[in-house]
PDB file of C-alpha atoms in Angstrom:
ATOM      1  CA  UNK A 151      -6.839 -31.334 -18.965  1.00 41.00           C
ATOM      2  CA  UNK A 152      -7.686 -28.142 -18.273  1.00 53.00           C
ATOM      3  CA  UNK A 153      -7.448 -28.350 -14.830  1.00 57.00           C
ATOM      4  CA  UNK A 154      -4.153 -30.230 -16.170  1.00 86.00           C
ATOM      5  CA  UNK A 155      -3.092 -27.414 -17.570  1.00 91.00           C
ATOM      6  CA  UNK A 156      -3.717 -25.029 -14.844  1.00 92.00           C
ATOM      7  CA  UNK A 157      -1.609 -27.514 -12.040  1.00 93.00           C
ATOM      8  CA  UNK A 158       1.421 -27.235 -14.660  1.00 96.00           C
ATOM      9  CA  UNK A 159       1.842 -24.005 -14.988  1.00 96.00           C
ATOM     10  CA  UNK A 160       1.036 -23.316 -11.292  1.00 94.00           C
ATOM     11  CA  UNK A 161       4.331 -26.286 -10.459  1.00 94.00           C
ATOM     12  CA  UNK A 162       6.503 -24.279 -13.520  1.00 96.00           C
ATOM     13  CA  UNK A 163       5.837 -20.659 -12.589  1.00 94.00           C
ATOM     14  CA  UNK A 164       6.787 -21.951  -8.577  1.00 91.00           C
ATOM     15  CA  UNK A 165      10.169 -24.144 -10.200  1.00 92.00           C
ATOM     16  CA  UNK A 166      10.728 -20.647 -12.241  1.00 93.00           C
ATOM     17  CA  UNK A 167      10.732 -22.778 -15.073  1.00 96.00           C
ATOM     18  CA  UNK A 168      10.677 -20.716 -17.810  1.00 97.00           C
ATOM     19  CA  UNK A 169      11.315 -22.208 -20.583  1.00 97.00           C
ATOM     20  CA  UNK A 170       8.242 -24.391 -19.741  1.00 97.00           C
ATOM     21  CA  UNK A 171       6.642 -21.410 -18.926  1.00 96.00           C
ATOM     22  CA  UNK A 172       7.171 -19.676 -22.305  1.00 97.00           C
ATOM     23  CA  UNK A 173       6.375 -22.349 -23.932  1.00 97.00           C
ATOM     24  CA  UNK A 174       3.260 -22.723 -22.344  1.00 96.00           C
ATOM     25  CA  UNK A 175       2.037 -19.381 -23.893  1.00 97.00           C
ATOM     26  CA  UNK A 176       2.761 -19.540 -26.825  1.00 97.00           C
ATOM     27  CA  UNK A 177       0.476 -22.810 -26.609  1.00 95.00           C
ATOM     28  CA  UNK A 178      -1.901 -19.917 -24.837  1.00 96.00           C
ATOM     29  CA  UNK A 179      -1.644 -16.774 -24.453  1.00 96.00           C
ATOM     30  CA  UNK A 180      -4.488 -16.484 -21.881  1.00 96.00           C
ATOM     31  CA  UNK A 181      -1.919 -18.114 -19.283  1.00 97.00           C
ATOM     32  CA  UNK A 182      -0.134 -14.854 -18.456  1.00 97.00           C
ATOM     33  CA  UNK A 183      -3.218 -13.304 -16.805  1.00 97.00           C
ATOM     34  CA  UNK A 184      -3.524 -16.677 -15.319  1.00 96.00           C
ATOM     35  CA  UNK A 185      -4.730 -15.964 -11.193  1.00 93.00           C
ATOM     36  CA  UNK A 186      -4.685 -19.022  -8.874  1.00 91.00           C
ATOM     37  CA  UNK A 187      -5.724 -19.364  -4.828  1.00 89.00           C
ATOM     38  CA  UNK A 188      -1.957 -21.306  -5.325  1.00 88.00           C
ATOM     39  CA  UNK A 189      -0.253 -17.836  -5.643  1.00 87.00           C
ATOM     40  CA  UNK A 190      -2.230 -16.123  -2.573  1.00 84.00           C
ATOM     41  CA  UNK A 191      -0.433 -16.109   1.643  1.00 76.00           C
ATOM     42  CA  UNK A 192      -0.301 -19.720   1.971  1.00 73.00           C
ATOM     43  CA  UNK A 193      -0.716 -18.875   5.392  1.00 71.00           C
ATOM     44  CA  UNK A 194      -3.584 -17.450   4.711  1.00 71.00           C
ATOM     45  CA  UNK A 195      -7.294 -20.019   5.719  1.00 75.00           C
ATOM     46  CA  UNK A 196      -9.466 -17.955   3.322  1.00 75.00           C
ATOM     47  CA  UNK A 197      -6.831 -17.960   0.311  1.00 81.00           C
ATOM     48  CA  UNK A 198      -8.252 -14.936  -2.654  1.00 86.00           C
ATOM     49  CA  UNK A 199      -7.035 -15.681  -6.368  1.00 88.00           C
ATOM     50  CA  UNK A 200      -3.784 -14.361  -7.434  1.00 89.00           C
ATOM     51  CA  UNK A 201      -2.309 -13.432 -10.957  1.00 93.00           C
ATOM     52  CA  UNK A 202       0.794 -14.597 -12.149  1.00 95.00           C
ATOM     53  CA  UNK A 203       1.975 -11.293 -12.745  1.00 95.00           C
ATOM     54  CA  UNK A 204       1.346  -9.645  -8.839  1.00 91.00           C
ATOM     55  CA  UNK A 205       3.532 -13.156  -7.636  1.00 90.00           C
ATOM     56  CA  UNK A 206       5.993 -12.637  -9.633  1.00 92.00           C
ATOM     57  CA  UNK A 207       6.249  -8.905  -8.998  1.00 92.00           C
ATOM     58  CA  UNK A 208       5.460  -9.810  -5.084  1.00 84.00           C
ATOM     59  CA  UNK A 209       6.954 -13.236  -4.826  1.00 74.00           C
ATOM     60  CA  UNK A 210       5.913 -15.573  -1.958  1.00 64.00           C
ATOM     61  CA  UNK A 211       4.086 -15.388   0.244  1.00 52.00           C
ATOM     62  CA  UNK A 212       2.386 -12.373  -0.549  1.00 49.00           C
ATOM     63  CA  UNK A 213       0.569  -9.485   0.908  1.00 48.00           C
ATOM     64  CA  UNK A 214      -0.124 -10.857   4.586  1.00 48.00           C
ATOM     65  CA  UNK A 215       3.103 -11.139   5.745  1.00 56.00           C
ATOM     66  CA  UNK A 216       5.220  -8.349   6.718  1.00 63.00           C
ATOM     67  CA  UNK A 217       8.192  -7.846   4.204  1.00 64.00           C
ATOM     68  CA  UNK A 218      10.264  -7.160   6.730  1.00 70.00           C
ATOM     69  CA  UNK A 219       9.917 -10.593   8.344  1.00 70.00           C
ATOM     70  CA  UNK A 220      10.307 -12.576   5.022  1.00 67.00           C
ATOM     71  CA  UNK A 221      12.268 -12.039   2.405  1.00 67.00           C
ATOM     72  CA  UNK A 222      10.724 -12.076  -1.102  1.00 64.00           C
ATOM     73  CA  UNK A 223      12.143 -14.175  -3.564  1.00 71.00           C
ATOM     74  CA  UNK A 224      11.279 -11.740  -7.088  1.00 81.00           C
ATOM     75  CA  UNK A 225      12.308 -13.062 -11.026  1.00 89.00           C
ATOM     76  CA  UNK A 226      12.067  -9.891 -13.315  1.00 94.00           C
ATOM     77  CA  UNK A 227      12.702 -12.277 -16.029  1.00 96.00           C
ATOM     78  CA  UNK A 228       9.568 -13.858 -15.409  1.00 97.00           C
ATOM     79  CA  UNK A 229       7.816 -11.056 -15.006  1.00 97.00           C
ATOM     80  CA  UNK A 230       8.960  -9.685 -18.655  1.00 98.00           C
ATOM     81  CA  UNK A 231       7.992 -12.671 -20.587  1.00 98.00           C
ATOM     82  CA  UNK A 232       4.711 -12.493 -18.389  1.00 98.00           C
ATOM     83  CA  UNK A 233       4.193  -8.870 -19.884  1.00 98.00           C
ATOM     84  CA  UNK A 234       5.748  -9.760 -23.101  1.00 98.00           C
ATOM     85  CA  UNK A 235       3.037 -12.444 -23.433  1.00 98.00           C
ATOM     86  CA  UNK A 236       0.429 -10.014 -22.720  1.00 97.00           C
ATOM     87  CA  UNK A 237       0.308  -9.801 -18.735  1.00 98.00           C
ATOM     88  CA  UNK A 238      -2.066  -6.731 -17.609  1.00 98.00           C
ATOM     89  CA  UNK A 239       0.836  -4.860 -15.320  1.00 98.00           C
ATOM     90  CA  UNK A 240      -2.955  -2.417 -14.045  1.00 97.00           C
ATOM     91  CA  UNK A 241      -4.355  -6.588 -13.173  1.00 94.00           C
ATOM     92  CA  UNK A 242      -6.211  -5.952 -10.100  1.00 89.00           C
ATOM     93  CA  UNK A 243      -5.572  -8.449  -6.948  1.00 85.00           C
ATOM     94  CA  UNK A 244      -7.879  -8.310  -4.248  1.00 83.00           C
ATOM     95  CA  UNK A 245      -4.119  -7.513  -2.434  1.00 83.00           C
ATOM     96  CA  UNK A 246      -2.783  -4.766  -5.355  1.00 88.00           C
ATOM     97  CA  UNK A 247      -2.040  -4.768  -8.660  1.00 93.00           C
ATOM     98  CA  UNK A 248       1.748  -5.139  -9.281  1.00 95.00           C
ATOM     99  CA  UNK A 249       2.587  -1.654  -8.591  1.00 97.00           C
ATOM    100  CA  UNK A 250       1.055  -1.045  -5.335  1.00 94.00           C
ATOM    101  CA  UNK A 251       3.046  -4.441  -3.927  1.00 90.00           C
ATOM    102  CA  UNK A 252       6.418  -3.943  -6.230  1.00 93.00           C
ATOM    103  CA  UNK A 253       9.387  -3.026  -4.052  1.00 92.00           C
ATOM    104  CA  UNK A 254      12.324  -3.172  -6.950  1.00 94.00           C
ATOM    105  CA  UNK A 255      12.881   0.059  -8.815  1.00 96.00           C
ATOM    106  CA  UNK A 256      13.944  -2.122 -11.400  1.00 96.00           C
ATOM    107  CA  UNK A 257      11.102  -3.690 -12.056  1.00 97.00           C
ATOM    108  CA  UNK A 258       8.585  -1.144 -10.850  1.00 98.00           C
ATOM    109  CA  UNK A 259      10.313   1.672 -14.227  1.00 98.00           C
ATOM    110  CA  UNK A 260       9.924  -1.768 -16.740  1.00 98.00           C
ATOM    111  CA  UNK A 261       5.692  -2.197 -15.634  1.00 98.00           C
ATOM    112  CA  UNK A 262       5.243   1.694 -15.725  1.00 99.00           C
ATOM    113  CA  UNK A 263       6.985   1.852 -19.502  1.00 98.00           C
ATOM    114  CA  UNK A 264       4.577  -1.164 -20.258  1.00 98.00           C
ATOM    115  CA  UNK A 265       2.007   0.255 -19.211  1.00 98.00           C
ATOM    116  CA  UNK A 266       1.764   0.114 -16.109  1.00 98.00           C
ATOM    117  CA  UNK A 267      -0.361   3.472 -14.511  1.00 98.00           C
ATOM    118  CA  UNK A 268       1.697   4.566 -10.468  1.00 98.00           C
ATOM    119  CA  UNK A 269      -0.692   6.438  -9.911  1.00 98.00           C
ATOM    120  CA  UNK A 270      -4.115   4.570 -10.146  1.00 96.00           C
ATOM    121  CA  UNK A 271      -6.123   3.333  -7.805  1.00 95.00           C
ATOM    122  CA  UNK A 272      -7.286   0.038  -5.845  1.00 92.00           C
ATOM    123  CA  UNK A 273      -9.700   0.188  -3.588  1.00 86.00           C
ATOM    124  CA  UNK A 274      -8.848  -2.197  -1.010  1.00 81.00           C
ATOM    125  CA  UNK A 275      -5.811  -0.142  -0.144  1.00 85.00           C
ATOM    126  CA  UNK A 276      -5.249   3.135  -2.311  1.00 91.00           C
ATOM    127  CA  UNK A 277      -2.875   4.038  -4.185  1.00 96.00           C
ATOM    128  CA  UNK A 278       0.611   2.442  -4.574  1.00 97.00           C
ATOM    129  CA  UNK A 279       1.691   5.593  -2.279  1.00 98.00           C
ATOM    130  CA  UNK A 280      -0.849   4.753  -0.230  1.00 96.00           C
ATOM    131  CA  UNK A 281       0.304   1.378  -0.016  1.00 94.00           C
ATOM    132  CA  UNK A 282       3.422   2.014   1.172  1.00 96.00           C
ATOM    133  CA  UNK A 283       2.584   4.317   3.504  1.00 97.00           C
ATOM    134  CA  UNK A 284       0.538   1.752   6.144  1.00 93.00           C
ATOM    135  CA  UNK A 285       2.768  -1.250   4.888  1.00 92.00           C
ATOM    136  CA  UNK A 286       5.178   1.815   6.458  1.00 95.00           C
ATOM    137  CA  UNK A 287       8.153   1.043   3.810  1.00 95.00           C
ATOM    138  CA  UNK A 288      10.000   4.259   3.295  1.00 97.00           C
ATOM    139  CA  UNK A 289      12.341   3.244   0.180  1.00 96.00           C
ATOM    140  CA  UNK A 290       9.145   1.971  -1.985  1.00 96.00           C
ATOM    141  CA  UNK A 291       7.782   5.557  -1.269  1.00 98.00           C
ATOM    142  CA  UNK A 292      10.533   7.131  -1.658  1.00 98.00           C
ATOM    143  CA  UNK A 293      11.042   4.943  -5.673  1.00 98.00           C
ATOM    144  CA  UNK A 294       7.205   5.557  -6.159  1.00 98.00           C
ATOM    145  CA  UNK A 295       8.129   9.127  -5.624  1.00 98.00           C
ATOM    146  CA  UNK A 296      11.212   9.048  -7.807  1.00 98.00           C
ATOM    147  CA  UNK A 297       8.923   7.397 -11.202  1.00 98.00           C
ATOM    148  CA  UNK A 298       6.088   9.476 -10.660  1.00 98.00           C
ATOM    149  CA  UNK A 299       3.933   8.797  -8.370  1.00 98.00           C
ATOM    150  CA  UNK A 300       1.761  11.914  -6.875  1.00 97.00           C
ATOM    151  CA  UNK A 301       1.770  11.441  -2.849  1.00 96.00           C
ATOM    152  CA  UNK A 302      -1.484  13.827  -2.781  1.00 96.00           C
ATOM    153  CA  UNK A 303      -3.929  12.178  -4.269  1.00 96.00           C
ATOM    154  CA  UNK A 304      -6.915  12.070  -2.056  1.00 97.00           C
ATOM    155  CA  UNK A 305      -8.879   9.152  -1.367  1.00 96.00           C
ATOM    156  CA  UNK A 306     -12.179   9.041  -3.407  1.00 95.00           C
ATOM    157  CA  UNK A 307     -14.402   7.248  -1.069  1.00 94.00           C
ATOM    158  CA  UNK A 308     -13.801   9.782   2.079  1.00 96.00           C
ATOM    159  CA  UNK A 309     -12.026  11.898   1.063  1.00 97.00           C
ATOM    160  CA  UNK A 310      -8.727  11.411   3.508  1.00 97.00           C
ATOM    161  CA  UNK A 311      -4.670  11.755   2.652  1.00 97.00           C
ATOM    162  CA  UNK A 312      -1.949   9.853   2.871  1.00 97.00           C
ATOM    163  CA  UNK A 313      -0.995  11.689   5.679  1.00 97.00           C
ATOM    164  CA  UNK A 314      -4.092  10.736   7.185  1.00 97.00           C
ATOM    165  CA  UNK A 315      -3.227   6.867   6.662  1.00 96.00           C
ATOM    166  CA  UNK A 316       0.690   7.685   8.271  1.00 97.00           C
ATOM    167  CA  UNK A 317      -1.631   9.151  11.158  1.00 96.00           C
ATOM    168  CA  UNK A 318      -4.540   6.427  11.785  1.00 95.00           C
ATOM    169  CA  UNK A 319      -1.697   3.486  11.348  1.00 93.00           C
ATOM    170  CA  UNK A 320       0.292   2.800  14.325  1.00 92.00           C
ATOM    171  CA  UNK A 321       3.664   0.932  13.947  1.00 93.00           C
ATOM    172  CA  UNK A 322       5.345  -1.146  16.724  1.00 91.00           C
ATOM    173  CA  UNK A 323       8.635  -0.583  18.445  1.00 91.00           C
ATOM    174  CA  UNK A 324      10.825  -2.018  15.356  1.00 91.00           C
ATOM    175  CA  UNK A 325       8.626   0.133  12.750  1.00 94.00           C
ATOM    176  CA  UNK A 326       8.636   4.326  14.427  1.00 96.00           C
ATOM    177  CA  UNK A 327      11.786   4.576  12.379  1.00 96.00           C
ATOM    178  CA  UNK A 328      10.968   3.522   9.122  1.00 96.00           C
ATOM    179  CA  UNK A 329       6.183   5.496  10.320  1.00 97.00           C
ATOM    180  CA  UNK A 330       9.245   8.832  11.102  1.00 98.00           C
ATOM    181  CA  UNK A 331      10.248   8.454   8.374  1.00 98.00           C
ATOM    182  CA  UNK A 332       7.449   8.313   5.853  1.00 98.00           C
ATOM    183  CA  UNK A 333       5.947  11.196   7.661  1.00 98.00           C
ATOM    184  CA  UNK A 334       8.935  13.222   6.986  1.00 98.00           C
ATOM    185  CA  UNK A 335       9.100  12.069   3.108  1.00 98.00           C
ATOM    186  CA  UNK A 336       5.278  12.864   2.636  1.00 98.00           C
ATOM    187  CA  UNK A 337       6.285  16.481   3.805  1.00 98.00           C
ATOM    188  CA  UNK A 338       9.174  17.153   1.867  1.00 97.00           C
ATOM    189  CA  UNK A 339       7.430  16.046  -1.417  1.00 97.00           C
ATOM    190  CA  UNK A 340       4.694  18.615  -0.177  1.00 96.00           C
ATOM    191  CA  UNK A 341       1.784  17.046   1.242  1.00 96.00           C
ATOM    192  CA  UNK A 342      -1.098  19.112   2.594  1.00 97.00           C
ATOM    193  CA  UNK A 343      -0.480  18.521   6.815  1.00 98.00           C
ATOM    194  CA  UNK A 344      -3.818  20.151   7.135  1.00 98.00           C
ATOM    195  CA  UNK A 345      -6.499  18.464   4.717  1.00 98.00           C
ATOM    196  CA  UNK A 346      -9.432  18.085   6.114  1.00 98.00           C
ATOM    197  CA  UNK A 347     -11.499  14.056   4.798  1.00 98.00           C
ATOM    198  CA  UNK A 348     -14.934  14.164   4.639  1.00 97.00           C
ATOM    199  CA  UNK A 349     -17.831  14.553   6.655  1.00 98.00           C
ATOM    200  CA  UNK A 350     -20.137  11.018   7.908  1.00 97.00           C
ATOM    201  CA  UNK A 351     -17.607   8.609   6.199  1.00 96.00           C
ATOM    202  CA  UNK A 352     -15.457   5.826   7.261  1.00 94.00           C
ATOM    203  CA  UNK A 353     -11.706   5.942   8.170  1.00 92.00           C
ATOM    204  CA  UNK A 354      -9.843   3.465   6.561  1.00 86.00           C
ATOM    205  CA  UNK A 355      -8.364   2.702  10.467  1.00 84.00           C
ATOM    206  CA  UNK A 356     -10.288   3.628  12.266  1.00 80.00           C
ATOM    207  CA  UNK A 357     -13.798   6.187  13.242  1.00 89.00           C
ATOM    208  CA  UNK A 358     -15.985   7.388  10.913  1.00 95.00           C
ATOM    209  CA  UNK A 359     -14.444  10.910   9.246  1.00 97.00           C
ATOM    210  CA  UNK A 360     -16.208  14.301  10.927  1.00 97.00           C
ATOM    211  CA  UNK A 361     -14.053  16.375   8.713  1.00 98.00           C
ATOM    212  CA  UNK A 362     -10.738  15.654  10.334  1.00 98.00           C
ATOM    213  CA  UNK A 363      -7.486  16.588  10.259  1.00 98.00           C
ATOM    214  CA  UNK A 364      -4.599  14.194  10.504  1.00 98.00           C
ATOM    215  CA  UNK A 365      -3.549  15.333  13.324  1.00 98.00           C
ATOM    216  CA  UNK A 366      -7.097  14.298  15.094  1.00 98.00           C
ATOM    217  CA  UNK A 367      -6.616  10.884  13.753  1.00 97.00           C
ATOM    218  CA  UNK A 368      -3.772  10.612  15.583  1.00 97.00           C
ATOM    219  CA  UNK A 369      -4.757  12.408  18.737  1.00 97.00           C
ATOM    220  CA  UNK A 370      -6.866  10.057  18.921  1.00 96.00           C
ATOM    221  CA  UNK A 371      -5.533   6.307  17.604  1.00 92.00           C
ATOM    222  CA  UNK A 372      -1.578   7.001  17.586  1.00 96.00           C
ATOM    223  CA  UNK A 373       1.339   7.358  20.108  1.00 95.00           C
ATOM    224  CA  UNK A 374       3.496  10.033  20.818  1.00 97.00           C
ATOM    225  CA  UNK A 375       6.346  10.482  18.300  1.00 97.00           C
ATOM    226  CA  UNK A 376       3.573  10.061  15.968  1.00 97.00           C
ATOM    227  CA  UNK A 377       1.893  12.816  16.878  1.00 98.00           C
ATOM    228  CA  UNK A 378       4.750  15.030  17.392  1.00 98.00           C
ATOM    229  CA  UNK A 379       6.285  13.675  14.220  1.00 98.00           C
ATOM    230  CA  UNK A 380       3.227  15.465  12.412  1.00 98.00           C
ATOM    231  CA  UNK A 381       3.525  18.501  14.556  1.00 98.00           C
ATOM    232  CA  UNK A 382       6.893  18.748  13.372  1.00 98.00           C
ATOM    233  CA  UNK A 383       5.208  18.113   9.922  1.00 98.00           C
ATOM    234  CA  UNK A 384       3.198  21.330   9.941  1.00 98.00           C
ATOM    235  CA  UNK A 385      -0.279  19.238  10.921  1.00 98.00           C
ATOM    236  CA  UNK A 386      -1.862  22.132  13.137  1.00 98.00           C
ATOM    237  CA  UNK A 387      -2.773  21.545  16.868  1.00 97.00           C
ATOM    238  CA  UNK A 388      -5.511  24.847  16.896  1.00 98.00           C
ATOM    239  CA  UNK A 389      -7.511  23.160  13.537  1.00 97.00           C
ATOM    240  CA  UNK A 390     -10.870  22.205  13.810  1.00 98.00           C
ATOM    241  CA  UNK A 391     -13.181  19.194  12.137  1.00 98.00           C
ATOM    242  CA  UNK A 392     -16.539  19.786  11.808  1.00 98.00           C
ATOM    243  CA  UNK A 393     -17.753  19.643  14.984  1.00 97.00           C
ATOM    244  CA  UNK A 394     -15.635  22.532  15.946  1.00 98.00           C
ATOM    245  CA  UNK A 395     -13.336  20.160  18.090  1.00 98.00           C
ATOM    246  CA  UNK A 396      -9.102  20.794  17.857  1.00 98.00           C
ATOM    247  CA  UNK A 397      -7.078  17.601  17.974  1.00 98.00           C
ATOM    248  CA  UNK A 398      -6.740  17.905  21.587  1.00 98.00           C
ATOM    249  CA  UNK A 399     -10.205  18.278  22.560  1.00 98.00           C
ATOM    250  CA  UNK A 400     -10.796  14.933  20.144  1.00 97.00           C
ATOM    251  CA  UNK A 401      -8.014  12.827  22.823  1.00 97.00           C
ATOM    252  CA  UNK A 402      -9.809  14.276  25.723  1.00 96.00           C
ATOM    253  CA  UNK A 403     -12.991  13.502  24.161  1.00 96.00           C
ATOM    254  CA  UNK A 404     -11.969  10.066  23.368  1.00 95.00           C
ATOM    255  CA  UNK A 405     -10.142   8.867  26.645  1.00 96.00           C
ATOM    256  CA  UNK A 406      -6.590   9.551  25.119  1.00 95.00           C
ATOM    257  CA  UNK A 407      -4.350  10.037  28.819  1.00 95.00           C
ATOM    258  CA  UNK A 408      -2.559  13.118  29.551  1.00 96.00           C
ATOM    259  CA  UNK A 409       0.949  12.686  28.143  1.00 95.00           C
ATOM    260  CA  UNK A 410      -0.677  13.029  24.868  1.00 96.00           C
ATOM    261  CA  UNK A 411      -3.075  15.998  25.580  1.00 97.00           C
ATOM    262  CA  UNK A 412      -0.060  18.186  26.474  1.00 96.00           C
ATOM    263  CA  UNK A 413       0.815  17.452  23.091  1.00 96.00           C
ATOM    264  CA  UNK A 414      -1.641  18.905  21.793  1.00 97.00           C
TER     265      UNK A 414
END
């Protein structure tokens, strides 16, 4: 019977049958926090359990398909039904908590009003603002800041900032404009462009940090447009890391081309 109930719940969620979902929740409130691999990205070989609320907030398919390429189908009424039945708005999925992936302001505001923490850290992607940065989603980042997100949160594991993520994630050609807007939003929010990460700790997207500032990381990993935007945002060309390297010296050490070196 347990297997049949789970199968029925999954079917009701996919069909957006809120009447059936409400009936099942009345009988078994624990379904509000039910998770299953069926709610993960269907194109992933190894799927992870995803909570129903995250599925309702993010829409199928989950995390792994770029939001620019797939129109996510979300259902605010389903979100409200689940939360009112006891779903945890901070529930932790491997792909991020609901507020990490939420792109709709009224839905995000509802989750916050019902206990969602817009600044809670997630160990596989960071706080919600970090998700917006590395997924190169400036509208989501601006929404999060409007709702009280702190863009200045520091990664508790390696001491990096959201500026480091912006410096390390290399955008594709179609993402450059959004990526540059991310950097501008972080600058306007007052984030320190010269904050140094930890020493001897793994970065999220590249080499081991040696007290590197964002520009040190961009000098190793990123394209000219991003480096230029970071400099415009206040990143210092002369700042040294724990190895006493400037960004230019870092770029030379890793073999970047002269076009990059000249910028630094």
